[in-house]
XYZ file of C-alpha atoms in Angstrom:
334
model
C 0.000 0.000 0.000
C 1.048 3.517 -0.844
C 0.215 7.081 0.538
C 0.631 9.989 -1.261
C 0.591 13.186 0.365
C 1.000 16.422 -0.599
C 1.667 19.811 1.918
C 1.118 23.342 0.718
C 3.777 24.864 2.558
C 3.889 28.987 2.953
C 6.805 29.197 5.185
C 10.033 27.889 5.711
C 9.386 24.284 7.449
C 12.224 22.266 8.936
C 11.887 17.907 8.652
C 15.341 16.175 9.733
C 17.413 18.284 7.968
C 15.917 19.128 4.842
C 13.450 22.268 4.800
C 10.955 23.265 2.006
C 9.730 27.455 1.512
C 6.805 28.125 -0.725
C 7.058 24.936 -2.311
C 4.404 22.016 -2.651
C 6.276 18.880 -0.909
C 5.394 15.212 -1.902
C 5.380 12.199 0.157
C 5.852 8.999 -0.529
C 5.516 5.703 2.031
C 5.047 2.379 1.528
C 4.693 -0.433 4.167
C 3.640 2.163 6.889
C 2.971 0.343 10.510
C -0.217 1.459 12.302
C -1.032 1.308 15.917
C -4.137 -0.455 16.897
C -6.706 2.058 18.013
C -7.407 2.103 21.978
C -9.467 4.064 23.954
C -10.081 4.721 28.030
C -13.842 3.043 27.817
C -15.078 0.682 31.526
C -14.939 -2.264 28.897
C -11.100 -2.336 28.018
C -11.978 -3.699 24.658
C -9.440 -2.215 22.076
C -9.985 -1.789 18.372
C -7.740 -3.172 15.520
C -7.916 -2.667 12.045
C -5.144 -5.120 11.484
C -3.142 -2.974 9.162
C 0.121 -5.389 10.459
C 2.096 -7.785 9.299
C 1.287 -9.874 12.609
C -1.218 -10.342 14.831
C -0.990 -7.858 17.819
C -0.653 -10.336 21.135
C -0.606 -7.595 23.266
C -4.063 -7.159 22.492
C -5.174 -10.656 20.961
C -4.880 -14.589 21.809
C -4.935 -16.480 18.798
C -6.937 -19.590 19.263
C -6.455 -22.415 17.020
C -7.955 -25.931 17.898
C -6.337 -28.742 16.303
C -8.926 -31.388 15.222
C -7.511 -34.788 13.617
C -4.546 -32.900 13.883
C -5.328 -30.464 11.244
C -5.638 -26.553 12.405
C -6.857 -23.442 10.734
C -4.475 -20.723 10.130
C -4.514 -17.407 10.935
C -2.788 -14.460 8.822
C -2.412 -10.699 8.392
C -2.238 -9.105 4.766
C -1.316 -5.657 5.790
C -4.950 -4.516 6.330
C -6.814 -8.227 7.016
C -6.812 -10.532 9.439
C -7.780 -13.703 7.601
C -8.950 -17.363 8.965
C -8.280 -20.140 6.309
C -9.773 -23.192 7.202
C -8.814 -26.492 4.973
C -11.079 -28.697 3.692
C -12.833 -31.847 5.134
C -12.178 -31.020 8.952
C -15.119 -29.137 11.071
C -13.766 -26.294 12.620
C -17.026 -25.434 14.758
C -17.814 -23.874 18.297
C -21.196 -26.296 19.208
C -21.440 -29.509 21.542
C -18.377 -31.206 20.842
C -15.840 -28.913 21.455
C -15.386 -24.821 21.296
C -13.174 -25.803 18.126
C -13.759 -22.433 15.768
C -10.432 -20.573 14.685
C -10.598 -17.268 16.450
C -9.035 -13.777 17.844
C -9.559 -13.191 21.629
C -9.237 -10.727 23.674
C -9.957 -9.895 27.325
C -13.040 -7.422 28.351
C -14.000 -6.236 31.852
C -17.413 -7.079 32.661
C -18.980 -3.533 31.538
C -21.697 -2.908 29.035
C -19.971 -2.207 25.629
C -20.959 -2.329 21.673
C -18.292 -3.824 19.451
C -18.655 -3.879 15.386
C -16.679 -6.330 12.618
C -16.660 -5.591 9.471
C -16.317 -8.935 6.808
C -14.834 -8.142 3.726
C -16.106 -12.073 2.581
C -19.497 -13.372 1.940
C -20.107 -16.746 3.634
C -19.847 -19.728 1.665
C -22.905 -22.506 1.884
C -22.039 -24.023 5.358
C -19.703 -21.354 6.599
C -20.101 -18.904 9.266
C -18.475 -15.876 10.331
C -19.092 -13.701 13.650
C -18.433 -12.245 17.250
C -17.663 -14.846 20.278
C -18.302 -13.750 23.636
C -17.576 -15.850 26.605
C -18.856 -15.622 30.183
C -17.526 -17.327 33.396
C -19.035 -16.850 36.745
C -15.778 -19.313 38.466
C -18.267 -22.228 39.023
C -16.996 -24.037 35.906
C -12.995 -24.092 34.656
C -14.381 -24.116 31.103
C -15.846 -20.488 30.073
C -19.908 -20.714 28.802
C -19.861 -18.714 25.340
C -22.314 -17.380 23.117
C -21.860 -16.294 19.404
C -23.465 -13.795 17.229
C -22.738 -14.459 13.787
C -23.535 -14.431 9.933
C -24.364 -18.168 9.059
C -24.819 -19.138 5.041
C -26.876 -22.713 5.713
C -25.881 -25.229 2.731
C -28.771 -24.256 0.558
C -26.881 -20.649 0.357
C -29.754 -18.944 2.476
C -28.241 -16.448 5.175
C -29.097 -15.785 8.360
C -28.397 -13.991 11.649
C -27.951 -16.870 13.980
C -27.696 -16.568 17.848
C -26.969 -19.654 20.388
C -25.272 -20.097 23.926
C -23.088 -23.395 24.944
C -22.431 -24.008 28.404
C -19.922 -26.462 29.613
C -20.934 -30.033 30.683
C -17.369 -30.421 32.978
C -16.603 -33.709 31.514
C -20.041 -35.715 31.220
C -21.476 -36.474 28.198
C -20.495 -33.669 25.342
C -17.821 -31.687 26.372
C -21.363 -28.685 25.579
C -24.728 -28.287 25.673
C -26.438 -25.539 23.858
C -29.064 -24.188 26.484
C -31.709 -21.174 25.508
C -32.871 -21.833 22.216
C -30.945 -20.933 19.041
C -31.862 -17.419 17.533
C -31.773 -17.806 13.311
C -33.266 -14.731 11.556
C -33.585 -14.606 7.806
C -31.113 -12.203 5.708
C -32.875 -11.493 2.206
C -31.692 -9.257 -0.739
C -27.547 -9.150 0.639
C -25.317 -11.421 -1.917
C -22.345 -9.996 -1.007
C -19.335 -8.558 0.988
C -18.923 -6.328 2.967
C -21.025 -7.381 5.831
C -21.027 -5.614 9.122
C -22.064 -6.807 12.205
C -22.725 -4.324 15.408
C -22.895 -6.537 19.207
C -24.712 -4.396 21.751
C -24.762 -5.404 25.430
C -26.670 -3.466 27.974
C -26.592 -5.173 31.614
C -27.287 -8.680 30.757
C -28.948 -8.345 27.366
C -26.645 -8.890 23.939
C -28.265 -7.471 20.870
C -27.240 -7.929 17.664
C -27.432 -5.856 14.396
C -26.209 -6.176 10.701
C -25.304 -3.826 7.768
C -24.148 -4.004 4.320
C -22.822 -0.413 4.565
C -21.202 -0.158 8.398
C -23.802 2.854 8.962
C -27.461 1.768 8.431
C -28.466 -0.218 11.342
C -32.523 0.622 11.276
C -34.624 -1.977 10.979
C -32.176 -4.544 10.553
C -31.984 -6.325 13.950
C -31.137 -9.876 14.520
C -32.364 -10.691 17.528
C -30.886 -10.797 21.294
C -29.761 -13.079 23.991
C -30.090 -12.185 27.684
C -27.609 -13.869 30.008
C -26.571 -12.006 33.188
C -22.777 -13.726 33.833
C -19.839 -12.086 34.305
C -18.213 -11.079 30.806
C -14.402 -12.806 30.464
C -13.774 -12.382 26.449
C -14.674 -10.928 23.157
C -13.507 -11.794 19.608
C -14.101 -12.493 16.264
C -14.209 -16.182 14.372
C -14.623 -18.261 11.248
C -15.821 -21.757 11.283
C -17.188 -24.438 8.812
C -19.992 -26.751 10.003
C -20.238 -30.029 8.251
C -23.161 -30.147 6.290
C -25.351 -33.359 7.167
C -24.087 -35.927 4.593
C -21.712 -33.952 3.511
C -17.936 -32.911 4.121
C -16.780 -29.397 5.878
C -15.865 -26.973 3.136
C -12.786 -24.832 2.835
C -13.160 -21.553 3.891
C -11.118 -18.091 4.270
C -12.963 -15.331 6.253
C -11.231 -11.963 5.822
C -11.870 -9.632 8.966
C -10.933 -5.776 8.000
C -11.865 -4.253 11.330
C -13.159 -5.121 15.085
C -13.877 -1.905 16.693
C -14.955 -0.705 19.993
C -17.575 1.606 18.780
C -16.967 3.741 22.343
C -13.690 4.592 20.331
C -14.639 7.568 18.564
C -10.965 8.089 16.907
C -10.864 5.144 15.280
C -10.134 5.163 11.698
C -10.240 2.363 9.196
C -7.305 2.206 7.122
C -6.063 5.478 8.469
C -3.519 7.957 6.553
C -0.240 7.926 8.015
C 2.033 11.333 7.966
C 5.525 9.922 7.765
C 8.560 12.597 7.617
C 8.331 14.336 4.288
C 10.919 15.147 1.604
C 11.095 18.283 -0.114
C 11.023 18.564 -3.775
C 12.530 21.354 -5.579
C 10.098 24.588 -6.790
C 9.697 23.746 -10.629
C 10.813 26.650 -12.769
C 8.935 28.235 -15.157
C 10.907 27.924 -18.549
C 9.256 30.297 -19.782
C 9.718 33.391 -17.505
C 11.956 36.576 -18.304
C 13.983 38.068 -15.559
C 13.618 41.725 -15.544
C 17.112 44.010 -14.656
C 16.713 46.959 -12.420
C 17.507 50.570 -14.122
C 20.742 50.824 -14.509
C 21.855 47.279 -14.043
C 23.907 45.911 -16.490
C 22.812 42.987 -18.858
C 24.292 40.147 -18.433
C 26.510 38.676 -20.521
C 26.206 34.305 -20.961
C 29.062 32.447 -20.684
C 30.472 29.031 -21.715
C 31.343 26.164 -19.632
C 34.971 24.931 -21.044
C 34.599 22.976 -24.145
C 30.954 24.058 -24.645
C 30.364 24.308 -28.424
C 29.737 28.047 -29.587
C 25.744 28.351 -30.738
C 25.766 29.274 -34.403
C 22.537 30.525 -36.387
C 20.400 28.176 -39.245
C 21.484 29.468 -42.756
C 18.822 32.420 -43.274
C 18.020 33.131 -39.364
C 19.111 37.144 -38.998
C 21.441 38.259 -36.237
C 19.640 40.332 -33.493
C 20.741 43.428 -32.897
C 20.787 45.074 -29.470
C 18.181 48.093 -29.697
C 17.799 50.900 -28.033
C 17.591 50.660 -23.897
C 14.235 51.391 -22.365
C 14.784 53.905 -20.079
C 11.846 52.766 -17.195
C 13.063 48.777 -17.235
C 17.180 49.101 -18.531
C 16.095 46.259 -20.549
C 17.874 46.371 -24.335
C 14.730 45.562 -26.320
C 15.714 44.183 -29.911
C 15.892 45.430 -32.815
C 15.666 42.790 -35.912
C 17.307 43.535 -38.998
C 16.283 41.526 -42.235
């Protein structure tokens, strides 16, 4: 990625060194680090727009469950975080394990509102969402519940909602308890997708948009659960159709933002140290001499050829000197 940017300077400025004066200076950067956006909010929950070459860990746990002893993999492109997950192993959060690929990070148990934005549109049996976990100390295994986009394997999407609690070794190592939330998504075929995670005391509400700023109208339903708050993340997972075989699956995550942080910028511009560039010159412009300076007289650099006229061109003549400017003004003889 590249930023250009351009400063109209109107007086002398001073940049390591080098200083520019009525001049337009030009910037170029390339490969520019940005610092994840923070903010002093009761949750602690920092935004990233992942413009890295790495994960931040000072803000993130990467979670990746190996199943069959295949894993998904997470990456950063410079302004993505993307979860690949291979084909033929189910990399799913439900009753048999909390196995999805994800980013974690820790939250204080406040109320908060988070938003992801999905630069991919789920494929049939894929899903792609916000995890939040909960822990109230009476199990070692957190309970979590996840608000996500889910494409079923007909292609239809939905909003879907559900809650797992841990069974602390009997039976599944889950059970999904509260009944499952799945709200129909018509007329959106394609990225981006935005999803917006309200919680106010111990209700979660959850919103989608295809443009990150209309909301109305286009709720997907809420889960109450009053439990302390432990985590918060984002995840990509691929159910295994019934009959079928888990597809592959990369789910490219462009933001997760704490919407309390109102000076975070997607994909902001960065103001490295300029360079100066030299004024152009206009070729065309005349100097003008002051009365009674004298004109001047060109020289030649050593071994410079002499300029000689085109057979037919006349000679100019030096005419009479303007009296106002002291400029010789010509006088052609043909």
């Amino acid at each position: 990625m590249k930023l250009h940017i351009v400063f109209a300077c109107c007086v002398v400025l001073v940049f390591g060194g080098f200083y520019a004066s009525n001049s337009l200076t030009t910037i170029e950067a390339s490969n520019l680090a940005v610092v994840p956006a923070q903010v002093d909010d009761p949750s602690g929950i920092a935004s990233d727009d992942f413009n890295e070459e790495a994960l931040d860990t000072d803000i993130w746990e990467i979670i990746q469950p190996t199943v069959g002893g295949i894993s998904g993999t997470l990456t950063l492109d410079g302004t993505n975080a993307l979860i690949e997950l291979p084909e033929g192993t189910e990399f799913e959060s439900w009753v048999g394990g909390h196995n999805a690929t994800r980013i974690m990070q820790d939250a204080n148990d406040e109320d908060f509102q988070v938003e992801v934005k999905f630069d991919t549109f789920p494929e049939p049996s894929t899903s792609q969402g916000i995890m939040v976990e909960l822990n109230d100390d009476t199990s070692e295994i957190d309970r979590f519940l996840r608000f996500e986009f889910y494409r079923a394997p007909n292609g239809d999407l939905f909003g879907f909602i559900a809650e797992l609690q841990p069974n602390d070794g009997v039976g599944q190592p889950y059970t999904q308890v509260g009944g499952l939330v799945q709200t129909p998504i018509t007329g959106v075929d394609t990225a981006p997708l935005y999803l917006r995670l309200t919680r106010t005391g111990p209700v979660f509400s959850l919103d989608y948009s295809t443009d990150g700023e209309d909301y109305e109208g286009n709720g997907l339903g809420s889960r109450s659960r009053a439990l302390p708050l432990t985590r918060v993340g984002a995840y990509v997972s691929n159910p295994e159709p019934s009959g079928g075989t888990a597809p592959a699956y990369t789910g490219s995550i462009d933001y997760f933002q704490n919407t309390a942080d109102e000076d975070f910028v997607d994909d902001p511009v960065v103001e490295p140290t300029p360079t100066p560039t030299e004024e152009p010159v206009d070729p065309t412009a005349t100097p003008t001499l002051e009365p009674g300076e004298p004109t001047p007289t060109p020289t030649l650099e050593p071994g410079e050829p002499t300029p000689t006229l085109e057979p037919g061109e006349p000679t100019p003549t030096p005419g009479p000197v303007d009296p106002i400017e002291g400029v010789f003004l010509p006088l052609i003889i043909r």
